[in-house]
Coordinates of C-alpha atoms and ligand atoms in Angstrom, one line a residue:
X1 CA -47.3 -18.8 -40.7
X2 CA -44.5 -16.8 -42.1
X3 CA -46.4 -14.5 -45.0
X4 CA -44.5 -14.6 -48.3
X5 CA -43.9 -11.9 -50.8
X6 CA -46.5 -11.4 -53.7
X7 CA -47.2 -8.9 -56.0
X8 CA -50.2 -7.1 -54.7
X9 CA -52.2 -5.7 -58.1
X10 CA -53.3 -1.9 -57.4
X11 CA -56.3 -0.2 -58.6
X12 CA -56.0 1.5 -62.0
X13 CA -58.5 4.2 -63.2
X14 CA -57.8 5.4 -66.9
X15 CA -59.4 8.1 -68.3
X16 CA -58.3 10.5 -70.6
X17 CA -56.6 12.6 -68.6
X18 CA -54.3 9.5 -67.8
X19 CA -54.5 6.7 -65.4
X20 CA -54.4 7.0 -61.5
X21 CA -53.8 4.5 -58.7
X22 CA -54.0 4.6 -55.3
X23 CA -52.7 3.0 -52.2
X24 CA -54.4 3.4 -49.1
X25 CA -53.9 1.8 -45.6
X26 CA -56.6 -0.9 -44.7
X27 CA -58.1 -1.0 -48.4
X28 CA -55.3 -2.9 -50.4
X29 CA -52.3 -3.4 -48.0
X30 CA -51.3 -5.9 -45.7
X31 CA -49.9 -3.6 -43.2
X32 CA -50.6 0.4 -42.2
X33 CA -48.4 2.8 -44.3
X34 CA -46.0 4.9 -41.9
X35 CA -43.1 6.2 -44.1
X36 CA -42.5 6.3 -47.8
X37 CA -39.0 7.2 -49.7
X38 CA -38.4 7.1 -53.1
X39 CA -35.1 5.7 -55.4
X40 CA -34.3 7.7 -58.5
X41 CA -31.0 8.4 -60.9
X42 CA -29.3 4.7 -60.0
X43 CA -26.2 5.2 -62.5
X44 CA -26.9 2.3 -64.6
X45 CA -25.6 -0.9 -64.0
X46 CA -25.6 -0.2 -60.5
X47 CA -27.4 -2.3 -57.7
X48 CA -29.3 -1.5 -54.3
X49 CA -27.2 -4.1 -52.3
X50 CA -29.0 -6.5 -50.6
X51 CA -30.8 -6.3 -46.9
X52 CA -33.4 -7.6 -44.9
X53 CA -35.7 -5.8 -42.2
X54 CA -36.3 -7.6 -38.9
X55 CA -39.9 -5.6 -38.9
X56 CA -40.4 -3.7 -41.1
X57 CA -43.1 -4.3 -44.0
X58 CA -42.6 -3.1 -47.5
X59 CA -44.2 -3.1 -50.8
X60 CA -42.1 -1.4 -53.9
X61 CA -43.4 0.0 -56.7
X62 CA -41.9 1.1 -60.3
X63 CA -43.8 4.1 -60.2
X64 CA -41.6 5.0 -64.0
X65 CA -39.7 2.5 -66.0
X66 CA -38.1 -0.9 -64.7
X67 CA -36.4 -2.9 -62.4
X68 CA -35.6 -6.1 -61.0
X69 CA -36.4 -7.0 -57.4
X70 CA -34.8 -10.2 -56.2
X71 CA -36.6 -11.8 -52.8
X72 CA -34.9 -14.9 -51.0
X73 CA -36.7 -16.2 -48.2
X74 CA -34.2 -18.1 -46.5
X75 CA -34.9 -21.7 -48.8
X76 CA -35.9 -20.5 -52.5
X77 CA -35.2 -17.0 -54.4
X78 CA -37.6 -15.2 -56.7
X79 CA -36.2 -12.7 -59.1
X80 CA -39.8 -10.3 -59.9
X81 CA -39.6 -7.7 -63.2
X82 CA -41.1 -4.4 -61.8
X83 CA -42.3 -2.5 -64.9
X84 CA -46.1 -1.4 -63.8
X85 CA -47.4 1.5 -61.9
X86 CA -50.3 -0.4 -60.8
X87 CA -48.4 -3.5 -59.2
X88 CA -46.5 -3.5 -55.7
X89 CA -44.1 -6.1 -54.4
X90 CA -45.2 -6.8 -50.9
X91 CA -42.3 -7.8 -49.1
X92 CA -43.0 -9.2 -45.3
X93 CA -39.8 -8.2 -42.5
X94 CA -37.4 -11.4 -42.7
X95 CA -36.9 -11.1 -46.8
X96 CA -33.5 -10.8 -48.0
X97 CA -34.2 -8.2 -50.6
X98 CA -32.0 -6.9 -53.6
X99 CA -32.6 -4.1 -56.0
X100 CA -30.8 -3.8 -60.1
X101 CA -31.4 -3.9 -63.6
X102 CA -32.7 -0.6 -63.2
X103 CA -33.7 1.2 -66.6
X104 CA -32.6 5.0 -67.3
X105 CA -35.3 7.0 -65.1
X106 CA -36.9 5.0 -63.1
X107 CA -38.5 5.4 -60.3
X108 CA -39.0 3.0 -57.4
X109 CA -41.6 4.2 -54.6
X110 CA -41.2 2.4 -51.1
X111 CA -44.3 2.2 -48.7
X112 CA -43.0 0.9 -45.2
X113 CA -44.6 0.2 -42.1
X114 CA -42.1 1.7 -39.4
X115 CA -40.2 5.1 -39.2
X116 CA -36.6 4.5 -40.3
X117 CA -34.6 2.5 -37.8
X118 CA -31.0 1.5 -38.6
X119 CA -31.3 -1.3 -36.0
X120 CA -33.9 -2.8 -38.0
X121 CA -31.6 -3.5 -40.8
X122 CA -29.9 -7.1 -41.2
X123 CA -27.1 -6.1 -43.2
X124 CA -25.2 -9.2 -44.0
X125 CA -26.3 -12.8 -45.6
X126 CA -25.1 -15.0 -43.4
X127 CA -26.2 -13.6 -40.5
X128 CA -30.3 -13.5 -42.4
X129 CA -29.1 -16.8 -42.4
X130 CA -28.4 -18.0 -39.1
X131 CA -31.9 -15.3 -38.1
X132 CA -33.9 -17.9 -40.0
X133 CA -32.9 -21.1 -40.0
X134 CA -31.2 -21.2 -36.4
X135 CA -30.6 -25.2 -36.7
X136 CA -28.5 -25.1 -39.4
X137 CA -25.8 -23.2 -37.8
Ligands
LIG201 P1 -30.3 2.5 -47.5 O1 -31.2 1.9 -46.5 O2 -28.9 2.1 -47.6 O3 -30.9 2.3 -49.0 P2 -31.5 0.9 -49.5 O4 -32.8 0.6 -49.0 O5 -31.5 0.9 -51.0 O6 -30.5 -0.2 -49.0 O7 -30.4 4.1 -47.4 C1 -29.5 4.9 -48.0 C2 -29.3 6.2 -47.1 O8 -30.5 6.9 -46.9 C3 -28.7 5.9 -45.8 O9 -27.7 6.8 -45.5 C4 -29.8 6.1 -44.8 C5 -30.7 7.0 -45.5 N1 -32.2 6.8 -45.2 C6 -32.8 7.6 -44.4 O10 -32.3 8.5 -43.8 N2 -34.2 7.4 -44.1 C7 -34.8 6.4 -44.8 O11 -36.0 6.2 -44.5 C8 -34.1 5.5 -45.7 C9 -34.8 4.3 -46.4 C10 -32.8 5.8 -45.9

């Protein structure tokens, strides 16, 4: 079965000296870590427009301040408020995925399971679409 996004809670150790989490491959991931990037300074009001891998596994993290992830699966979308450092969005390949409401300063860590590879990118709706519910067309 298709696995769906969730929102994978992260360990948290707070002491005073601050708080620390940790992400670490075969310990709290559903896939092996290969690349991470980072999104920072989004001029607000802007949005990440919206894609979907064909492989690739991500989960997102606000690692500072907030933002708004919105997931469609290809029947039903989920908008999530990203506001914790200690809480991914796990986000399997074949998720339409968009990114805004980002607050001034935030930062939004990306943990993927491939190198980057345009070809993995679907790039339009419709075609997502057609990828995941073939009868319809
Ligand atoms: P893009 O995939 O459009 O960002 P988003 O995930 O928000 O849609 O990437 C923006 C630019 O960064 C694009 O020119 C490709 C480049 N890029 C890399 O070179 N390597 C990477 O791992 C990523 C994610 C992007």
């Amino acid at each position: 079965m298709k696995p769906h996004p969730q929102l994978i809670n992260l360990p948290k150790y707070c002491d005073p000296r601050g708080n620390l989490s940790v992400l670490e491959n075969g310990a709290n991931l559903p896939f092996v870590i290969n690349r991470a990037y980072w999104i920072y300074d989004v001029p607000s009001g802007r949005n990440r427009y919206g894609h979907a891998f064909r492989s690739q596994h991500e989960l997102i993290i606000a690692l500072s301040g907030s933002f708004d992830i919105v997931v469609h699966d290809g029947h039903a979308t989920q908008r999530y408020r990203m506001d914790r450092a200690n809480v991914g969005l796990y986000i399997p390949p074949l998720t339409w995925r968009e990114m805004d409401n980002f607050s001034t300063n935030s930062v939004a860590l990306v943990v993927a399971s491939e190198s980057y590879r345009p070809d993995d990118y679907i790039e339009e709706f419709d075609t997502y679409l057609s990828i995941i519910n073939p009868d319809k067309q």
